[in-house]
Tab-separated table of C-alpha atoms in Angstrom:
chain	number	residue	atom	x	y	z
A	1	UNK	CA	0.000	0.000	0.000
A	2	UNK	CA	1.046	3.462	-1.277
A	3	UNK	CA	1.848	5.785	1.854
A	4	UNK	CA	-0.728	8.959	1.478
A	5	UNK	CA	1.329	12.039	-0.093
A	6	UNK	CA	1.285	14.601	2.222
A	7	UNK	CA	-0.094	18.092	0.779
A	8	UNK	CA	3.055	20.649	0.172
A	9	UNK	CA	3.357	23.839	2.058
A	10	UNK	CA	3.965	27.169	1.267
A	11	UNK	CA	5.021	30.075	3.181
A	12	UNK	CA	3.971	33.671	1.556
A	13	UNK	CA	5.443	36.864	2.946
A	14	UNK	CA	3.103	40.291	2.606
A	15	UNK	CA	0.591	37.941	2.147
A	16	UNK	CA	-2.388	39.382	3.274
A	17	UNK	CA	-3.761	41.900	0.228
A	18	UNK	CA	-2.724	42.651	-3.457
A	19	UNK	CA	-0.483	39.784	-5.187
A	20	UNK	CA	0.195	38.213	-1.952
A	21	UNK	CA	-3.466	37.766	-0.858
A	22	UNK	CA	-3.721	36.483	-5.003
A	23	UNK	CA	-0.891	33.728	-4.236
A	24	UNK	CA	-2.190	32.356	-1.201
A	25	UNK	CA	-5.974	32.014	-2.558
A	26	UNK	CA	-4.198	30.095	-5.823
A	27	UNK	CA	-2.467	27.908	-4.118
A	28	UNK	CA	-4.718	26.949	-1.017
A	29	UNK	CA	-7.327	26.287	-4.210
A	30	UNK	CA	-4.730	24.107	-5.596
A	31	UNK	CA	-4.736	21.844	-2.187
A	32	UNK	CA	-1.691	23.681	-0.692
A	33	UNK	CA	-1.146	24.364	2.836
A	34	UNK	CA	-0.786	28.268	3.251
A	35	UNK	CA	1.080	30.048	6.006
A	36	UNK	CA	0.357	33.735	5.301
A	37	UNK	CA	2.950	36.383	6.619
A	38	UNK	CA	2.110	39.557	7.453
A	39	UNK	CA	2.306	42.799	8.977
A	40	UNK	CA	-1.614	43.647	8.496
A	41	UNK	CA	-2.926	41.461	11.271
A	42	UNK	CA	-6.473	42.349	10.671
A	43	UNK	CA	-6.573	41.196	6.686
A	44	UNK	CA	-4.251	38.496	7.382
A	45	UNK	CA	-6.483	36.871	9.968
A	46	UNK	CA	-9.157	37.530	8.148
A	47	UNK	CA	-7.941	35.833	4.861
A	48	UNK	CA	-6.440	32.646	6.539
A	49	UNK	CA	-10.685	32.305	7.663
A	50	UNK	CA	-11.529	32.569	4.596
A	51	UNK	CA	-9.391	30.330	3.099
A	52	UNK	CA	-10.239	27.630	5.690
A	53	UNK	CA	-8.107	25.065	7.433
A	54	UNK	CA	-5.425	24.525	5.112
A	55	UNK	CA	-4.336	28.030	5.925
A	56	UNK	CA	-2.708	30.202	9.107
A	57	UNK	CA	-1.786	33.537	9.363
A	58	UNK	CA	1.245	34.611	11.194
A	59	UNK	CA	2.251	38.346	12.199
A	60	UNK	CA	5.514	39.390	11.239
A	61	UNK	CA	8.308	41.599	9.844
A	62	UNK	CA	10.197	40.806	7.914
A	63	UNK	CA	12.904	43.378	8.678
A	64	UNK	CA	13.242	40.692	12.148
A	65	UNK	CA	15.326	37.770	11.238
A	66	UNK	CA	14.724	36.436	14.429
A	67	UNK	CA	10.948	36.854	14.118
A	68	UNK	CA	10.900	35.279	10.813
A	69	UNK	CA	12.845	32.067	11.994
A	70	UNK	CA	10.587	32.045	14.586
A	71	UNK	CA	7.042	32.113	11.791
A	72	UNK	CA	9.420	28.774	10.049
A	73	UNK	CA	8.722	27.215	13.179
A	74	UNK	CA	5.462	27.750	13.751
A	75	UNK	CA	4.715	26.860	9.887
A	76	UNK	CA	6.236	23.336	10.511
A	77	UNK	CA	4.769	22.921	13.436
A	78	UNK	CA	1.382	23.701	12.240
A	79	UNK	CA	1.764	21.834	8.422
A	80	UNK	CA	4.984	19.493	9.324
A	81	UNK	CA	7.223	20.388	6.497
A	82	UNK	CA	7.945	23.463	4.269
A	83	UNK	CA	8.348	22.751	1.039
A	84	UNK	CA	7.847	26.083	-0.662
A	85	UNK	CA	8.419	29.984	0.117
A	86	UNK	CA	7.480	33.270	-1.928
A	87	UNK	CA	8.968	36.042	-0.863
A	88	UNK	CA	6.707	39.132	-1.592
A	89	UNK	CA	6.584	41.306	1.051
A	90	UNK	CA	8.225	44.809	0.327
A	91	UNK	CA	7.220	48.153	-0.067
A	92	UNK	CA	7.493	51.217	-2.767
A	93	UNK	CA	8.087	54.956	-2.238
A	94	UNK	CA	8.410	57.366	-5.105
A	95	UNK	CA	12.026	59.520	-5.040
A	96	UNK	CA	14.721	60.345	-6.692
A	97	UNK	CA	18.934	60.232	-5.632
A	98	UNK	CA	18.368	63.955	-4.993
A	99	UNK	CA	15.664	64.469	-3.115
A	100	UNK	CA	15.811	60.732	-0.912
A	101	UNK	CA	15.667	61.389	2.805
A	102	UNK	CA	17.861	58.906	4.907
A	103	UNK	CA	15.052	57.682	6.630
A	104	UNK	CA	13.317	56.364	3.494
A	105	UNK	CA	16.274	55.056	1.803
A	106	UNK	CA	17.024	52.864	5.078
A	107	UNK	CA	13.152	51.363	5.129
A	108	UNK	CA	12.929	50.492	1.188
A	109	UNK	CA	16.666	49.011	0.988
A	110	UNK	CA	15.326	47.356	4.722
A	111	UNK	CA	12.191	46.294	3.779
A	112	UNK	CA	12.923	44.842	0.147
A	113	UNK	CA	16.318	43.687	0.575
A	114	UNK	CA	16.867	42.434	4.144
A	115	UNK	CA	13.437	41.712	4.650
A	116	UNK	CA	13.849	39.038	1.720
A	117	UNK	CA	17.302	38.069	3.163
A	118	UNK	CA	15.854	37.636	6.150
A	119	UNK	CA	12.917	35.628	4.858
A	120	UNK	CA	15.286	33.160	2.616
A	121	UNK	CA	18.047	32.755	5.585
A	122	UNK	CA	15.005	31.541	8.033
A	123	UNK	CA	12.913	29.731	5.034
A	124	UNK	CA	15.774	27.963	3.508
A	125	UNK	CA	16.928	25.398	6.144
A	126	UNK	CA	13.317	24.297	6.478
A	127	UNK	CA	13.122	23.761	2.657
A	128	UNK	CA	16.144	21.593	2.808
A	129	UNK	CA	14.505	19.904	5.683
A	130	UNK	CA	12.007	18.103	3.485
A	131	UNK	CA	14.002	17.445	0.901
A	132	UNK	CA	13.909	20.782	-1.254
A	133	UNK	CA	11.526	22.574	-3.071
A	134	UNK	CA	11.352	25.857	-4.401
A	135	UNK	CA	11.703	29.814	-3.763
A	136	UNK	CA	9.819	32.205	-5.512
A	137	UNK	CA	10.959	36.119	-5.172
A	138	UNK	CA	9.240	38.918	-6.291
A	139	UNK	CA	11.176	41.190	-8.327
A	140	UNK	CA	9.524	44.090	-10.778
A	141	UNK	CA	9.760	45.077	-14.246
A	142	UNK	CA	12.744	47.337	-13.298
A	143	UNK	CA	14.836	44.481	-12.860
A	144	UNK	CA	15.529	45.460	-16.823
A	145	UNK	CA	13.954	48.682	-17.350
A	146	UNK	CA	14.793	51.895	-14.970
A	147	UNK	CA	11.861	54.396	-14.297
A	148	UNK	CA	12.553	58.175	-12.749
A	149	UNK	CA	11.349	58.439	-9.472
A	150	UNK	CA	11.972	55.250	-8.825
A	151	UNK	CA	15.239	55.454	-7.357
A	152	UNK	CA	15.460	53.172	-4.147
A	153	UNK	CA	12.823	50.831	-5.242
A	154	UNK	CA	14.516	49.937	-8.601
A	155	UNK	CA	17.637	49.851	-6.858
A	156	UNK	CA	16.193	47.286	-4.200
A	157	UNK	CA	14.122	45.322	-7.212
A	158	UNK	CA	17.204	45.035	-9.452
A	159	UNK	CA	19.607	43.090	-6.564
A	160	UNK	CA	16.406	40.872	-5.725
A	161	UNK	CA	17.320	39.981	-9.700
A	162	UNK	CA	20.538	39.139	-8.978
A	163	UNK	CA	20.422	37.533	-5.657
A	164	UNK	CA	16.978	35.165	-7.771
A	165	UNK	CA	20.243	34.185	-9.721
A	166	UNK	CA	23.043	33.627	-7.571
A	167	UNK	CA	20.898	31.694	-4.991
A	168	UNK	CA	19.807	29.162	-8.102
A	169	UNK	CA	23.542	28.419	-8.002
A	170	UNK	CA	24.146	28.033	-4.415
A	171	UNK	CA	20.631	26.148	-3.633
A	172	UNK	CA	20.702	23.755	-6.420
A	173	UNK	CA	22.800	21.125	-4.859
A	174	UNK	CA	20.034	21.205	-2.030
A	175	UNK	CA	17.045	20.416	-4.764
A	176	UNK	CA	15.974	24.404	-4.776
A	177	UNK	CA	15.044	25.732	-7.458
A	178	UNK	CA	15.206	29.757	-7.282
A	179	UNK	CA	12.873	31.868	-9.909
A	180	UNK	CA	11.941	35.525	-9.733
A	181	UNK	CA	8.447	36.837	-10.664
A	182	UNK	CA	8.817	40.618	-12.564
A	183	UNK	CA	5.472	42.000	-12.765
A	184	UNK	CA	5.451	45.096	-14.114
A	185	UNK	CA	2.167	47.873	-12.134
A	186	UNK	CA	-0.490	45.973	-10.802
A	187	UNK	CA	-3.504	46.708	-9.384
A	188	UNK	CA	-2.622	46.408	-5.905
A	189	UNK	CA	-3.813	48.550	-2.450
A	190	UNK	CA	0.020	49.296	-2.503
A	191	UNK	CA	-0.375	50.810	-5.825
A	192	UNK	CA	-3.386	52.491	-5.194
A	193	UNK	CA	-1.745	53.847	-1.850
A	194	UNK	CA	0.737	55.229	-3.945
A	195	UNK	CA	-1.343	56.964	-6.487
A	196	UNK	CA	-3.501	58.571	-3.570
A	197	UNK	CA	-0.311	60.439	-2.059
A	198	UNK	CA	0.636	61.772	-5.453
A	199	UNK	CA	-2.284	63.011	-5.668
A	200	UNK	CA	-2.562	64.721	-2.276
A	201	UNK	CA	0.484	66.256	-2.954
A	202	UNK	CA	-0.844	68.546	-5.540
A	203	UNK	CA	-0.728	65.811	-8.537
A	204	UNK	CA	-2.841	63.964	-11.071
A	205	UNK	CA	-5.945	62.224	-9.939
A	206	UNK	CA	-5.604	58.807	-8.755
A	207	UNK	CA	-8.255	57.649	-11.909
A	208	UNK	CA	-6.118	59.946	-14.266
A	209	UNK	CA	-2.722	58.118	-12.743
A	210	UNK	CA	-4.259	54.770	-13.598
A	211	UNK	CA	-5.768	56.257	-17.014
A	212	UNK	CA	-1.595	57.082	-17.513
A	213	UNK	CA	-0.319	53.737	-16.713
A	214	UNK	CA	-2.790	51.754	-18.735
A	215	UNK	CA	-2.391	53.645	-21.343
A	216	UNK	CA	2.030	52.242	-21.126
A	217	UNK	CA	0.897	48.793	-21.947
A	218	UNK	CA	0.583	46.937	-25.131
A	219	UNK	CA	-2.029	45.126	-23.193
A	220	UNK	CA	-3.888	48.169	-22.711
A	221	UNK	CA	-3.895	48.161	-18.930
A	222	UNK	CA	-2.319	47.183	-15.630
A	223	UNK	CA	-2.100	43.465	-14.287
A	224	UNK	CA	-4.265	41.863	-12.080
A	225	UNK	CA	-2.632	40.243	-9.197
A	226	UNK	CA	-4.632	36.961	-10.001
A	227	UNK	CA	-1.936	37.205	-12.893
A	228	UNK	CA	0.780	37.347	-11.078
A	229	UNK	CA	-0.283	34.654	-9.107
A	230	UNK	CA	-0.765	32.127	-11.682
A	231	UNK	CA	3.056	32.704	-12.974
A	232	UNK	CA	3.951	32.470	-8.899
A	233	UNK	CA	2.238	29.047	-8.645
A	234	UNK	CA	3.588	27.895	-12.051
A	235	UNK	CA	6.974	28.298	-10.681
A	236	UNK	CA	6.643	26.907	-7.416
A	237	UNK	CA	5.053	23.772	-8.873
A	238	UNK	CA	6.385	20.447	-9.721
A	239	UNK	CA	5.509	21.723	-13.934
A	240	UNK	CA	8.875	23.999	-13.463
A	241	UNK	CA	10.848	21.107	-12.440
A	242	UNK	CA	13.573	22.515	-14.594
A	243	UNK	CA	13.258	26.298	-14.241
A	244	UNK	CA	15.824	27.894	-12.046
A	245	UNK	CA	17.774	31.181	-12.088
A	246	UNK	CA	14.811	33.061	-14.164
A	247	UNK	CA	13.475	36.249	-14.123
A	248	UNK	CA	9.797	36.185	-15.398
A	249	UNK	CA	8.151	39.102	-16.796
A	250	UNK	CA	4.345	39.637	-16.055
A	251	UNK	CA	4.368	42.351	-17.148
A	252	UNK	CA	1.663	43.027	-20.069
A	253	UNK	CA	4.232	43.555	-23.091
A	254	UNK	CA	5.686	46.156	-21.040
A	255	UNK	CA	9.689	45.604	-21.343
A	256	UNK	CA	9.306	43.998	-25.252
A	257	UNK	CA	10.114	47.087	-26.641
């Protein structure tokens, strides 16, 4: 007799709302366990309910490496094995090398860059634990195009390229594969956040900042983080068995041209 497969288990930082709260509905649909990281305790909570009991929430920064070993715990604990993480928890302020303030450099390059560190040093051990799996990171379009007024957050975006390819090297002998998603502007809270402070500040509407960025895509809009998601499962998934050290554009057409 064949000894029942267990079901695999993901862990998904930022994981309450936009692509995040995308990624964890895809996979728990798929018959994943789903440990959903997050700063927002109140949507987190709220979507681990309504996923049901193949999911938890867990609050956490990911800026705390000793918080986030602390979430791999409680994940394998809860599920018994990790076999999956996507990093996707980060953060996006408009500015440029001239007018950055100290302060905001140190919580983009903090938030984006150690917090994926961070989640990858605590998620990877685990991973190897059950005999490997895979780590998605989520990356942006401007890991190959640069956009003004993007300054730190292209910056951050670009090394998560680099570190999605150096870690294929340095994971592979462990059976981890290592992928980046790249989606270009979705439509995210984070993104509509973003658009509302422009505009309080004296700029464009929100609707005529969105009418703007559709209007950049061969696609003729923004992505949908149900998008993103799909490539994010894809690549986690047993069907990329031989994808590793890739940066995926979801990006409507966006960097083609």
């Amino acid at each position: 007799m064949k000894t029942p497969t267990r079901p695999k288990t993901i862990l998904i930082t930022g994981g309450a709302t936009g692509i995040g709260e995308a990624a964890a509905r895809k996979f728990a649909s798929c018959g994943w366990q789903v440990a959903i990281a997050d700063i927002n305790e109140t949507s987190g909570q709220a979507l681990a309910s309504a996923i049901g009991s193949n999911a938890i929430f867990v609050k956490a920064d990911t800026r705390d490496i000793a918080r986030m070993r602390e979430v791999v715990n409680e994940v394998t604990a809860t599920f018994g094995a990790l076999d999956a993480v996507f990093a996707n928890a980060g953060i996006h302020r408009r500015n440029r090398l001239l007018d950055i303030s100290d302060e905001e450099f140190d919580l983009v390059v903090k938030t984006n860059i150690y917090g994926t560190v961070n989640t990858l040093r605590a998620a990877a051990p685990a991973i190897i634990e059950s005999g490997g799996g895979a780590v998605v990171i989520n990356a942006s379009d401007q890991v190959f195009i640069g956009k003004p007024g993007n300054f730190a957050y292209g910056l951050t975006k670009g090394a998560l390229g680099q570190m999605t390819r150096t870690l294929a090297l340095e994971l592979a002998p462990h059976n981890i594969r290592v992928n980046a998603v790249c989606p270009s502007t979705i439509r995210t809270p984070l993104v509509d956040t973003l658009f509302d402070k422009v505009a309080a500040a004296g700029g464009p509407s929100a609707q005529e900042l969105w009418a703007e960025e559709n209007a950049l895509f061969p696609r003729g809009r923004a992505g949908e983080p149900s998008e993103v998601a799909e490539m994010v499962y894809f690549l986690a998934s047993d069907s990329a068995s031989f994808c590793t050290g890739g940066l995926y554009p979801v990006d409507g057409g966006l960097t083609a041209g």
